Coordinates of C-alpha atoms in Angstrom, one line a residue:
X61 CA 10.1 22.2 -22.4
X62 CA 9.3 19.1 -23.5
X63 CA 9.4 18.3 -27.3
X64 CA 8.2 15.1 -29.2
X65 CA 7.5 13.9 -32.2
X66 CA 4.4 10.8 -31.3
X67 CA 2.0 10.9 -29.1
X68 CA 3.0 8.0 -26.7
X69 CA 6.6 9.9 -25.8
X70 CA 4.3 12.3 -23.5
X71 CA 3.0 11.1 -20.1
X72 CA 3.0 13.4 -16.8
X73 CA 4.0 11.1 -13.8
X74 CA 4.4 13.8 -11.5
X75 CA 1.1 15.9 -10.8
X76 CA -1.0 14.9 -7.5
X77 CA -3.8 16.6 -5.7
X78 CA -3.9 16.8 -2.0
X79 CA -7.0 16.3 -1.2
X80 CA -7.1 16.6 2.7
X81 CA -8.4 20.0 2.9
X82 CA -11.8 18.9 0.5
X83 CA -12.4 15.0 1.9
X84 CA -10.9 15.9 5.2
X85 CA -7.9 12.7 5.0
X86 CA -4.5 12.8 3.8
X87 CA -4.5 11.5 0.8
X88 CA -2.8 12.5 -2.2
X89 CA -4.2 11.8 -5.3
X90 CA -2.1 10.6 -8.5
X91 CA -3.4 11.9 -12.0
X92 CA -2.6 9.7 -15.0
X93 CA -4.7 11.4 -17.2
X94 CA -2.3 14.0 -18.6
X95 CA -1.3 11.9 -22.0
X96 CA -2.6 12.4 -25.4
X97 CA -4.5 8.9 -24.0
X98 CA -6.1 11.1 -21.2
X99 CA -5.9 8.0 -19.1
X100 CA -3.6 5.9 -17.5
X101 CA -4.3 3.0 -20.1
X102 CA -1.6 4.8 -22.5
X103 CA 1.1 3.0 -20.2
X104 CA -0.1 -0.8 -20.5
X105 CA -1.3 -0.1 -24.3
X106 CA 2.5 0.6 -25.2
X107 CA 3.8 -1.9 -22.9
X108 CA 1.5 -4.7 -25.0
X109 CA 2.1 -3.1 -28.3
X110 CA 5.8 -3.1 -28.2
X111 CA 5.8 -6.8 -26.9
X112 CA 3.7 -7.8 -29.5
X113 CA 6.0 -5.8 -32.1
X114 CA 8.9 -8.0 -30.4
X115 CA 7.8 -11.0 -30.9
X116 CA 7.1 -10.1 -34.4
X117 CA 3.5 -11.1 -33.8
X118 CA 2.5 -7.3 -35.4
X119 CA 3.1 -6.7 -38.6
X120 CA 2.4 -4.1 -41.2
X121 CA -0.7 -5.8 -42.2
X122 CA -2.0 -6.8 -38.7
X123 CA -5.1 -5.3 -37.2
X124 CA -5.1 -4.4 -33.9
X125 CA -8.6 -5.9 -32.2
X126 CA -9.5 -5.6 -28.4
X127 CA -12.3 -5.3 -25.9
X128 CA -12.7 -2.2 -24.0
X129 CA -15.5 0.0 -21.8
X130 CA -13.2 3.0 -23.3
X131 CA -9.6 3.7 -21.8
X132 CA -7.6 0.9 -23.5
X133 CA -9.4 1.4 -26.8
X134 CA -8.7 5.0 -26.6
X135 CA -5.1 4.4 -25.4
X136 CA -4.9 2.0 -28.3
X137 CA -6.5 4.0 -30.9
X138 CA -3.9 6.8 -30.5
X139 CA -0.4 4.0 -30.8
X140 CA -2.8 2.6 -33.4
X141 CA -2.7 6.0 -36.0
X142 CA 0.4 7.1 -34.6
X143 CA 2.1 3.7 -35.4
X144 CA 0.3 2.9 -38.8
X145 CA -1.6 -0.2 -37.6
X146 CA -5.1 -0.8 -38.1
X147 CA -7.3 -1.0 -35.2
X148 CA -11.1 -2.2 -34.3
X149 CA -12.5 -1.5 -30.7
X150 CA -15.2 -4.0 -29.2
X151 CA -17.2 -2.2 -26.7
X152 CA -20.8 -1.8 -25.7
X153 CA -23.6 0.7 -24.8
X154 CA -22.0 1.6 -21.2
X155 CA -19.3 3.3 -23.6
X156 CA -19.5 7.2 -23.1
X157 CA -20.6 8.5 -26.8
X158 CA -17.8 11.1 -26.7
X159 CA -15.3 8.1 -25.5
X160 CA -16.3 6.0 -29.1
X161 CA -16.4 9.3 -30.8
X162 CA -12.9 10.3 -30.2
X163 CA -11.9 6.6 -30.9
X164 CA -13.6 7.3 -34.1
X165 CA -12.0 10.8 -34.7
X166 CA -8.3 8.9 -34.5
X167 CA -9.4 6.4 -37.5
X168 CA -10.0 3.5 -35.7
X169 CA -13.4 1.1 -35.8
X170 CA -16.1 0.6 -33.3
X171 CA -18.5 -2.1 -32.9
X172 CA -20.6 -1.8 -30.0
X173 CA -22.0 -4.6 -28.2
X174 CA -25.8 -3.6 -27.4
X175 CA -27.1 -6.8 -25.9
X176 CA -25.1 -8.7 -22.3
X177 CA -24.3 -12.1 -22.2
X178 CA -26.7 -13.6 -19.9
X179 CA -23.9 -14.7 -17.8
X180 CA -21.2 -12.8 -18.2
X181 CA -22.6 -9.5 -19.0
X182 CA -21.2 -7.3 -21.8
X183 CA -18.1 -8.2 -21.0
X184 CA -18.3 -11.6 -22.2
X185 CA -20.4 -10.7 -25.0
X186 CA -17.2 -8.7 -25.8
X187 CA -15.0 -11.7 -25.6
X188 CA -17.2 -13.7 -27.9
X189 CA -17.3 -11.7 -30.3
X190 CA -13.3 -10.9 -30.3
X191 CA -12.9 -14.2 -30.5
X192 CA -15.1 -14.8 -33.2
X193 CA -13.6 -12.2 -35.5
X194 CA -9.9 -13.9 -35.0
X195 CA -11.4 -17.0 -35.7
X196 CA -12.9 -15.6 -39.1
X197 CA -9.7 -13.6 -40.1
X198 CA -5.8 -14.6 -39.4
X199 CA -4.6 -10.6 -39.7
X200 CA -6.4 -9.7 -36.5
X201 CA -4.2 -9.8 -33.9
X202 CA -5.8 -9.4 -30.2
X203 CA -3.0 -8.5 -27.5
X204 CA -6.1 -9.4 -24.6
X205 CA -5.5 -6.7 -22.0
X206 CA -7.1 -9.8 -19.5
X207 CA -4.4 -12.1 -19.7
X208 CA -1.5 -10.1 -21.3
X209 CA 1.5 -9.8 -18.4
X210 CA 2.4 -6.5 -20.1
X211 CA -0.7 -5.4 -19.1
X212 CA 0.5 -5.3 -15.3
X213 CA 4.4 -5.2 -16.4
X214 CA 3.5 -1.5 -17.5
X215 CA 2.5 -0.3 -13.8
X216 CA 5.8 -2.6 -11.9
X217 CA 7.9 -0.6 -14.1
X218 CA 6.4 2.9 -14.4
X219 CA 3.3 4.0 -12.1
X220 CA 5.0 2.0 -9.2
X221 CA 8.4 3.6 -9.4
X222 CA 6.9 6.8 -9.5
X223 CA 5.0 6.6 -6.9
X224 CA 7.8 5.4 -4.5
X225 CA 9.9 8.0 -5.8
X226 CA 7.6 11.0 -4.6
X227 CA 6.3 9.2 -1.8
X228 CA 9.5 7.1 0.2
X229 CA 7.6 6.8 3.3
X230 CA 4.2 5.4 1.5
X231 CA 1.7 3.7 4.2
X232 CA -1.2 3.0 2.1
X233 CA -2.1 2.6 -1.9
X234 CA -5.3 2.7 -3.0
X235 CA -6.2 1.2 -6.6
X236 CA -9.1 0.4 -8.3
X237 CA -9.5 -3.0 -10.0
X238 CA -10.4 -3.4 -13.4
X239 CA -8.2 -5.9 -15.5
X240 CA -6.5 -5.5 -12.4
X241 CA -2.9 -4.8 -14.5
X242 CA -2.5 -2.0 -12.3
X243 CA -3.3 -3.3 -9.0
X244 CA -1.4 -5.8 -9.7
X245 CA 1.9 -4.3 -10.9
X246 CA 1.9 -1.6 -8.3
X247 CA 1.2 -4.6 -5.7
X248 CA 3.8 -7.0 -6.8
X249 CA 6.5 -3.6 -6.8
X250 CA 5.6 -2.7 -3.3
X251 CA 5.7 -6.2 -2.0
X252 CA 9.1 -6.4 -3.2
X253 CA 10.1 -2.7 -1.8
X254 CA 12.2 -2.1 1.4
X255 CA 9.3 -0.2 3.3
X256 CA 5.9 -2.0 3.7
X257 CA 2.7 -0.9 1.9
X258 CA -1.0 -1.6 2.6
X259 CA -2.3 -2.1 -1.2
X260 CA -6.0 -1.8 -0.7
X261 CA -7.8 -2.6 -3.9
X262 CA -11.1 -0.7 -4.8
X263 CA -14.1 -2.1 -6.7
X264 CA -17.9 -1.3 -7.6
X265 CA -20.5 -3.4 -5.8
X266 CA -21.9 -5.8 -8.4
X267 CA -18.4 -6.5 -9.9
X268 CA -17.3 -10.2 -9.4
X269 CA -13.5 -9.4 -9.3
X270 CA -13.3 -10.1 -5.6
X271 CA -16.5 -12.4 -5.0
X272 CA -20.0 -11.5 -4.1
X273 CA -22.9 -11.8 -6.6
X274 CA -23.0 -9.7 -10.1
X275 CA -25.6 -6.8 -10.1
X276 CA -26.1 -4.0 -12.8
X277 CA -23.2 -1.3 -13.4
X278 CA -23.5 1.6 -15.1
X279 CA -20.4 3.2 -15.5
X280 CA -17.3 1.9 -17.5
X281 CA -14.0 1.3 -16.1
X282 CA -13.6 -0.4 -12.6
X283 CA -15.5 -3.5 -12.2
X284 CA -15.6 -6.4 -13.6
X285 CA -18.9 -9.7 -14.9
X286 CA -16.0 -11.9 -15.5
X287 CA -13.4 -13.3 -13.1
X288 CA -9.9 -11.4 -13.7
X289 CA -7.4 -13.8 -14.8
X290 CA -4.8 -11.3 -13.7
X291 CA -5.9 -11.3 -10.3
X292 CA -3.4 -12.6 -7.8
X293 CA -5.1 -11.8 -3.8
X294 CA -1.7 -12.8 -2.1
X295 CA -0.4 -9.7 -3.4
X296 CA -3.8 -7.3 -1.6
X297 CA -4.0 -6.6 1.7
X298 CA -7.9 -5.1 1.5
X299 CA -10.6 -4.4 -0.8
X300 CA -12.9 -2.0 -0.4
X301 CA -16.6 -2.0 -2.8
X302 CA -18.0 1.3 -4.1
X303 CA -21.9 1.9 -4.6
X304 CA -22.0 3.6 -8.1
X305 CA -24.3 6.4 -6.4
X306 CA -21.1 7.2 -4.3
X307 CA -19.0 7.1 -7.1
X308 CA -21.4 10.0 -8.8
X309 CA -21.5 12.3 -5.7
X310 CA -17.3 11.7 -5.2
X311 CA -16.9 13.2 -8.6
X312 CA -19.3 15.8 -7.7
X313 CA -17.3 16.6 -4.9
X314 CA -14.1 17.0 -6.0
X315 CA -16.0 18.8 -9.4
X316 CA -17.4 21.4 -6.8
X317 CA -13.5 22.3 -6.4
X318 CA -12.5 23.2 -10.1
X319 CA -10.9 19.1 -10.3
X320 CA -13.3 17.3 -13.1
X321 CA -11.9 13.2 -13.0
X322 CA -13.8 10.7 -14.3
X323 CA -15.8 7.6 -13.3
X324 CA -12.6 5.4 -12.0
X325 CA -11.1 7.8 -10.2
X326 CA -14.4 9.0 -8.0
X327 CA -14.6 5.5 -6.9
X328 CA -11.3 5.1 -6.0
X329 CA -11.4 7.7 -4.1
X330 CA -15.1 7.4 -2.3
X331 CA -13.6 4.0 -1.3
X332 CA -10.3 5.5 -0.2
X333 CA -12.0 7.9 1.9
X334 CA -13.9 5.1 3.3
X335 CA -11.4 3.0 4.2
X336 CA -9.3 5.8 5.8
X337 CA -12.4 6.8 8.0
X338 CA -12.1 3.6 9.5
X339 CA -8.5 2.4 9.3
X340 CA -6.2 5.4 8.9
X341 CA -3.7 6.2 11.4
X342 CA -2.3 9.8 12.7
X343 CA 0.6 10.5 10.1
X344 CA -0.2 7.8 7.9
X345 CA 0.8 8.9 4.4
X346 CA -1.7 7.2 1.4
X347 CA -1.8 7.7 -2.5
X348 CA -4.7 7.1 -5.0
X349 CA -4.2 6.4 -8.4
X350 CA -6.8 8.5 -10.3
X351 CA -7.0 6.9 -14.0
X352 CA -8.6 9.1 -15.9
X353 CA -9.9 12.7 -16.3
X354 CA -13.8 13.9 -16.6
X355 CA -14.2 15.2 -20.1
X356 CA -15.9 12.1 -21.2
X357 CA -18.4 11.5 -19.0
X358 CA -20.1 14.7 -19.5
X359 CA -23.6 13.0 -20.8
X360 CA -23.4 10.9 -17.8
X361 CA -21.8 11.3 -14.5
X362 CA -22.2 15.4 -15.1
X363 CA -25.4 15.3 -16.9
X364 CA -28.0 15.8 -13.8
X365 CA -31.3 13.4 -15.8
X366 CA -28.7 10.8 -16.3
X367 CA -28.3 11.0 -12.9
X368 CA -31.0 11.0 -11.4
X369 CA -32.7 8.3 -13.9
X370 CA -30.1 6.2 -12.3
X371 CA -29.8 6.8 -8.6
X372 CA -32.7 8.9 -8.3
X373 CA -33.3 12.9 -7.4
X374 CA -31.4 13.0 -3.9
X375 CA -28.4 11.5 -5.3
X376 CA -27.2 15.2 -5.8
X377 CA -28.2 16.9 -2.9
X378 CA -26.2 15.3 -0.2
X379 CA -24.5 17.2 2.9
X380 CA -21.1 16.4 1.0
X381 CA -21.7 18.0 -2.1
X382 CA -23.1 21.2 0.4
X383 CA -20.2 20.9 2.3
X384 CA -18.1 21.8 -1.0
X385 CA -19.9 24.5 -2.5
X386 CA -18.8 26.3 0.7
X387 CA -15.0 26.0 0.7
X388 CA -13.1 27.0 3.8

């Protein structure tokens, strides 16, 4: 059995769910959220923190600062007391409460953004104000998850491998894009690789990650009001955009089963499914990269009023979600 002494030294790379026999495709599905992180953020918030420590830009009287909708500041808030650094999270009101709560509950600061840039959304609202507090104080230090190469360094070295390990005959890998630091690592790993692998990144519709215009998003994670600096499109073969309402019934789905995964994952897989139904081939083998697991967004994407304030009062009652009630 394993046995550790911090929290960072734990992170299943291993577990996957097939989920052929509920969505009907082949496709396994890769959970990352079995850290004391609970998401796959834990992987680039050590891979930044220890560069940082490196290049002896951390020190014992550093404060940590970053922007997050809630994985990375989680991920960070966890090195953050189990390191001995200081640590302030910029978010804003898409935030799940129980996300800032537990960021809260590992002694770390919140400030929550309540009101978007009227450009570039709460995202750069988020940067502004970052940028403001290092301007006002020297002993922040901001490792900027949107430009940092560690960021997608963390995913070439560690989700990538693992993937290729369990999977040698890989056809297609499905990723949502974010920061894009793991779309990006896990592309550049498999361009390199000996077999080739369709890398099909997933995003929600009114993100600007891959063009088209911003409109309103309601759930944190994927997505993106603000280019991604990270963002290399040489390196993706397709991209496939998620209405939020799909997102909701995906994770209703696979809920329906006994599997409760968060926001990311339902619309990486919705657009996996998608993409499948009209590009996947007899025998092809394809992976998912879930990010995180459903805990969190239990006073949103669970909660029913949420719901249907949101997407309205059919959102719920599809064939799909029938379908799954009913296994075979």
């Amino acid at each position: 059995m394993p046995v550790i002494s911090v929290p960072e030294a734990f992170d299943e790379e291993e577990l996957y769910v097939d989920l052929r026999s509920i969505f009907g495709h082949p496709l396994f599905l890769k959970c990352e959220g079995f850290n004391f992180a609970g998401s796959i953020k834990l992987k680039a918030a050590a891979e930044m923190v220890e560069a940082a420590e490196r290049a002896g830009i951390l020190t014992p009287d550093s404060v940590l600062i970053e922007s997050s909708s809630g994985n990375l500041g989680v991920a960070l808030s966890v090195l953050a007391a189990s390191k001995g650094y200081r640590f302030l999270c910029v978010t804003d009101s898409r935030c799940n409460l129980a996300t800032r709560q537990l960021m809260v509950a590992l002694g770390s600061q919140v400030h929550n953004i309540v009101e978007p840039d009227p450009v570039r959304g709460f995202l750069g609202a988020r940067l502004d104000y970052v940028r403001a507090v290092c301007a006002s104080d020297d002993r922040y230090v901001w490792l900027n998850q949107y430009i940092n190469p560690s960021n997608w360094q963390a995913h070439y070295h560690r989700t990538a491998p693992a993937i290729a390990h369990q999977f040698p005959r890989l056809d297609v890998l499905f990723v949502g894009a974010g920061t894009t630091g793991t779309l990006m690592g896990c592309a550049r790993y498999f361009r390199e690789w000996h077999r080739g692998v369709q890398v099909v990144a997933v995003d929600s519709v009114g993100s600007v990650a891959f063009g088209g215009p911003p409109s309103r998003r309601m759930l944190p994670g994927l997505g993106t009001s603000v280019y991604p600096p990270l963002l290399d499109m040489s390196y993706v073969d397709d991209v496939v955009r998620v209405e939020e309402a799909d997102t909701v019934r995906a994770c209703h789905v696979l809920a329906r089963r006994g599997f409760l995964f968060g926001g990311s994952t339902g619309t990486v897989v919705s657009g996996a499914t998608s993409w499948l139904t009209r590009n996947g081939a007899r025998g092809d083998i394809a992976v998912a990269i879930a990010p995180d697991l459903g805990e969190r967004y239990l006073d949103t994407i669970y909660h029913s009023n949420w719901v249907e304030a949101l997407y309205g009062p059919d959102v719920l009652n599809s064939a799909d979600l029938i379908a799954a009630a009913r296994p075979s």
